[in-house]
Amino acid sequence: MKVAFPIRQECPPGACMCDRDALLADPAADIRILRLTKEEEKRLVARLENITSLEDLRAMQGRIQAQLGIVIVITPSDNEVRTSRGISIQLQEAPGLCRKTRTALPAAIRRGFDNKPEIVYALLNERDLLSGT
């Protein structure tokens, strides 16, 4: 398939299970995810590390989903949450999603939570865990 924009360089054989080649071979496939080159991923990681509020995080989630087709699900644990590690950050499986990206984006969001703990509190309040009901 001929692509009109720069796409992510393929991973070394055996290092990743992203199915990049199968994605490029399918003419009906959604290849937006391949727009996330290594340089763009670095910019995205830096942006996620510097989130300023829960609204900013939600806006970033929406833009990532709209522009790249990557769905990020962030949910607090049903048990007690003492640190940002008690919050589940998962990327939904999608063809073309690199192994490194699957770990880099959640790690960047956690670093953002560590930089601005009030985002974690807002996330917990959103789920009414601190309201007592």
PDB file of C-alpha atoms in Angstrom:
ATOM      1  CA  MET A   1       0.000   0.000   0.000  1.00  0.00           C
ATOM      2  CA  LYS A   2       1.304   3.459  -0.908  1.00  0.00           C
ATOM      3  CA  VAL A   3       1.044   5.925   1.992  1.00  0.00           C
ATOM      4  CA  ALA A   4       1.052   9.713   1.550  1.00  0.00           C
ATOM      5  CA  PHE A   5       2.508  10.502   4.976  1.00  0.00           C
ATOM      6  CA  PRO A   6       5.593   9.382   6.922  1.00  0.00           C
ATOM      7  CA  ILE A   7       4.955   6.183   8.858  1.00  0.00           C
ATOM      8  CA  ARG A   8       6.636   4.462  11.759  1.00  0.00           C
ATOM      9  CA  GLN A   9       9.752   2.509  10.917  1.00  0.00           C
ATOM     10  CA  GLU A  10       9.264  -1.221  11.305  1.00  0.00           C
ATOM     11  CA  CYS A  11      10.603  -2.939  14.403  1.00  0.00           C
ATOM     12  CA  PRO A  12      13.354  -5.558  14.158  1.00  0.00           C
ATOM     13  CA  PRO A  13      11.995  -9.038  13.349  1.00  0.00           C
ATOM     14  CA  GLY A  14      10.791 -10.844  16.451  1.00  0.00           C
ATOM     15  CA  ALA A  15      10.993  -7.762  18.664  1.00  0.00           C
ATOM     16  CA  CYS A  16       7.401  -6.627  18.244  1.00  0.00           C
ATOM     17  CA  MET A  17       3.997  -8.132  17.538  1.00  0.00           C
ATOM     18  CA  CYS A  18       2.413  -5.044  15.966  1.00  0.00           C
ATOM     19  CA  ASP A  19       1.391  -6.673  12.644  1.00  0.00           C
ATOM     20  CA  ARG A  20       2.560  -3.610  10.756  1.00  0.00           C
ATOM     21  CA  ASP A  21       3.015  -5.490   7.478  1.00  0.00           C
ATOM     22  CA  ALA A  22      -0.457  -7.024   7.622  1.00  0.00           C
ATOM     23  CA  LEU A  23      -1.894  -3.589   8.335  1.00  0.00           C
ATOM     24  CA  LEU A  24      -0.152  -2.089   5.318  1.00  0.00           C
ATOM     25  CA  ALA A  25      -1.229  -4.995   3.107  1.00  0.00           C
ATOM     26  CA  ASP A  26      -4.938  -4.489   3.877  1.00  0.00           C
ATOM     27  CA  PRO A  27      -6.338  -1.650   1.727  1.00  0.00           C
ATOM     28  CA  ALA A  28      -9.368  -1.254   4.034  1.00  0.00           C
ATOM     29  CA  ALA A  29      -7.302  -1.048   7.241  1.00  0.00           C
ATOM     30  CA  ASP A  30      -7.171   2.009   9.471  1.00  0.00           C
ATOM     31  CA  ILE A  31      -3.505   3.037   9.218  1.00  0.00           C
ATOM     32  CA  ARG A  32      -3.747   6.206  11.326  1.00  0.00           C
ATOM     33  CA  ILE A  33      -1.778   4.463  14.055  1.00  0.00           C
ATOM     34  CA  LEU A  34       1.269   4.298  11.784  1.00  0.00           C
ATOM     35  CA  ARG A  35       1.449   8.117  11.764  1.00  0.00           C
ATOM     36  CA  LEU A  36       3.011   7.848  15.218  1.00  0.00           C
ATOM     37  CA  THR A  37       6.659   7.850  14.186  1.00  0.00           C
ATOM     38  CA  LYS A  38       9.368   7.603  16.821  1.00  0.00           C
ATOM     39  CA  GLU A  39       9.858  11.382  16.768  1.00  0.00           C
ATOM     40  CA  GLU A  40       6.118  11.996  17.102  1.00  0.00           C
ATOM     41  CA  GLU A  41       5.962   9.454  19.913  1.00  0.00           C
ATOM     42  CA  LYS A  42       8.663  11.386  21.790  1.00  0.00           C
ATOM     43  CA  ARG A  43       6.634  14.585  21.405  1.00  0.00           C
ATOM     44  CA  LEU A  44       3.479  12.815  22.563  1.00  0.00           C
ATOM     45  CA  VAL A  45       5.254  11.320  25.581  1.00  0.00           C
ATOM     46  CA  ALA A  46       6.598  14.752  26.538  1.00  0.00           C
ATOM     47  CA  ARG A  47       3.110  16.232  26.196  1.00  0.00           C
ATOM     48  CA  LEU A  48       1.558  13.487  28.354  1.00  0.00           C
ATOM     49  CA  GLU A  49       4.231  13.981  31.024  1.00  0.00           C
ATOM     50  CA  ASN A  50       3.256  17.654  31.200  1.00  0.00           C
ATOM     51  CA  ILE A  51      -0.516  17.330  31.515  1.00  0.00           C
ATOM     52  CA  THR A  52      -1.919  20.035  33.752  1.00  0.00           C
ATOM     53  CA  SER A  53      -5.394  18.817  34.713  1.00  0.00           C
ATOM     54  CA  LEU A  54      -7.893  16.008  34.326  1.00  0.00           C
ATOM     55  CA  GLU A  55      -9.624  17.996  31.597  1.00  0.00           C
ATOM     56  CA  ASP A  56      -6.293  18.284  29.777  1.00  0.00           C
ATOM     57  CA  LEU A  57      -5.804  14.512  30.093  1.00  0.00           C
ATOM     58  CA  ARG A  58      -9.312  13.800  28.778  1.00  0.00           C
ATOM     59  CA  ALA A  59      -8.711  16.172  25.853  1.00  0.00           C
ATOM     60  CA  MET A  60      -5.448  14.379  25.063  1.00  0.00           C
ATOM     61  CA  GLN A  61      -7.212  11.011  25.200  1.00  0.00           C
ATOM     62  CA  GLY A  62      -9.802  12.289  22.728  1.00  0.00           C
ATOM     63  CA  ARG A  63      -7.194  13.709  20.357  1.00  0.00           C
ATOM     64  CA  ILE A  64      -5.108  10.538  20.484  1.00  0.00           C
ATOM     65  CA  GLN A  65      -8.177   8.484  19.655  1.00  0.00           C
ATOM     66  CA  ALA A  66      -9.308  10.818  16.869  1.00  0.00           C
ATOM     67  CA  GLN A  67      -5.922  11.274  15.226  1.00  0.00           C
ATOM     68  CA  LEU A  68      -4.288   7.882  15.806  1.00  0.00           C
ATOM     69  CA  GLY A  69      -7.118   5.501  16.656  1.00  0.00           C
ATOM     70  CA  ILE A  70      -5.474   4.574  19.979  1.00  0.00           C
ATOM     71  CA  VAL A  71      -7.933   4.168  22.847  1.00  0.00           C
ATOM     72  CA  ILE A  72      -6.477   4.787  26.311  1.00  0.00           C
ATOM     73  CA  VAL A  73      -8.543   3.514  29.238  1.00  0.00           C
ATOM     74  CA  ILE A  74      -7.718   5.015  32.649  1.00  0.00           C
ATOM     75  CA  THR A  75      -9.549   3.638  35.673  1.00  0.00           C
ATOM     76  CA  PRO A  76      -8.867   3.689  39.406  1.00  0.00           C
ATOM     77  CA  SER A  77      -8.681   0.374  41.196  1.00  0.00           C
ATOM     78  CA  ASP A  78     -11.818  -0.836  42.937  1.00  0.00           C
ATOM     79  CA  ASN A  79      -9.668  -1.265  46.029  1.00  0.00           C
ATOM     80  CA  GLU A  80      -7.830   1.450  47.903  1.00  0.00           C
ATOM     81  CA  VAL A  81      -5.669   3.751  45.769  1.00  0.00           C
ATOM     82  CA  ARG A  82      -2.656   5.054  47.690  1.00  0.00           C
ATOM     83  CA  THR A  83      -0.443   6.126  44.793  1.00  0.00           C
ATOM     84  CA  SER A  84      -0.740   6.656  41.060  1.00  0.00           C
ATOM     85  CA  ARG A  85       0.303   2.998  40.694  1.00  0.00           C
ATOM     86  CA  GLY A  86      -3.200   2.027  41.856  1.00  0.00           C
ATOM     87  CA  ILE A  87      -4.638   3.476  38.663  1.00  0.00           C
ATOM     88  CA  SER A  88      -4.944   1.197  35.658  1.00  0.00           C
ATOM     89  CA  ILE A  89      -3.760   2.725  32.366  1.00  0.00           C
ATOM     90  CA  GLN A  90      -4.285   0.434  29.400  1.00  0.00           C
ATOM     91  CA  LEU A  91      -4.189   0.831  25.648  1.00  0.00           C
ATOM     92  CA  GLN A  92      -6.755  -1.203  23.758  1.00  0.00           C
ATOM     93  CA  GLU A  93      -5.225  -3.714  21.392  1.00  0.00           C
ATOM     94  CA  ALA A  94      -5.001  -2.468  17.821  1.00  0.00           C
ATOM     95  CA  PRO A  95      -3.076  -3.656  14.776  1.00  0.00           C
ATOM     96  CA  GLY A  96      -0.008  -1.512  14.223  1.00  0.00           C
ATOM     97  CA  LEU A  97       0.393  -0.552  17.890  1.00  0.00           C
ATOM     98  CA  CYS A  98       4.071  -1.012  18.676  1.00  0.00           C
ATOM     99  CA  ARG A  99       5.199  -2.802  21.837  1.00  0.00           C
ATOM    100  CA  LYS A 100       7.270   0.211  22.854  1.00  0.00           C
ATOM    101  CA  THR A 101       4.290   2.534  22.456  1.00  0.00           C
ATOM    102  CA  ARG A 102       2.168   0.213  24.604  1.00  0.00           C
ATOM    103  CA  THR A 103       4.571   0.782  27.482  1.00  0.00           C
ATOM    104  CA  ALA A 104       5.701   4.368  26.776  1.00  0.00           C
ATOM    105  CA  LEU A 105       2.283   6.061  26.816  1.00  0.00           C
ATOM    106  CA  PRO A 106       1.073   4.633  30.167  1.00  0.00           C
ATOM    107  CA  ALA A 107       4.476   5.376  31.713  1.00  0.00           C
ATOM    108  CA  ALA A 108       4.292   8.984  30.487  1.00  0.00           C
ATOM    109  CA  ILE A 109       0.800   9.389  31.945  1.00  0.00           C
ATOM    110  CA  ARG A 110       2.033   8.015  35.291  1.00  0.00           C
ATOM    111  CA  ARG A 111       4.915  10.505  35.272  1.00  0.00           C
ATOM    112  CA  GLY A 112       2.341  13.218  34.589  1.00  0.00           C
ATOM    113  CA  PHE A 113       0.355  11.981  37.586  1.00  0.00           C
ATOM    114  CA  ASP A 114       3.513  12.096  39.714  1.00  0.00           C
ATOM    115  CA  ASN A 115       4.176  15.682  38.567  1.00  0.00           C
ATOM    116  CA  LYS A 116       0.589  16.791  39.249  1.00  0.00           C
ATOM    117  CA  PRO A 117      -0.993  14.597  41.971  1.00  0.00           C
ATOM    118  CA  GLU A 118      -4.141  16.723  41.876  1.00  0.00           C
ATOM    119  CA  ILE A 119      -4.994  14.978  38.585  1.00  0.00           C
ATOM    120  CA  VAL A 120      -5.144  11.669  40.459  1.00  0.00           C
ATOM    121  CA  TYR A 121      -7.407  13.236  43.081  1.00  0.00           C
ATOM    122  CA  ALA A 122      -9.689  14.619  40.369  1.00  0.00           C
ATOM    123  CA  LEU A 123      -9.777  11.200  38.713  1.00  0.00           C
ATOM    124  CA  LEU A 124     -10.742   9.574  42.004  1.00  0.00           C
ATOM    125  CA  ASN A 125     -13.385  12.241  42.650  1.00  0.00           C
ATOM    126  CA  GLU A 126     -14.769  11.635  39.180  1.00  0.00           C
ATOM    127  CA  ARG A 127     -15.520   8.064  40.232  1.00  0.00           C
ATOM    128  CA  ASP A 128     -16.905   9.238  43.604  1.00  0.00           C
ATOM    129  CA  LEU A 129     -14.416   7.195  45.584  1.00  0.00           C
ATOM    130  CA  LEU A 130     -13.752  10.064  47.975  1.00  0.00           C
ATOM    131  CA  SER A 131     -17.313  11.335  48.311  1.00  0.00           C
ATOM    132  CA  GLY A 132     -18.304   8.659  50.843  1.00  0.00           C
ATOM    133  CA  THR A 133     -21.245   7.312  48.847  1.00  0.00           C
TER     134      THR A 133
END
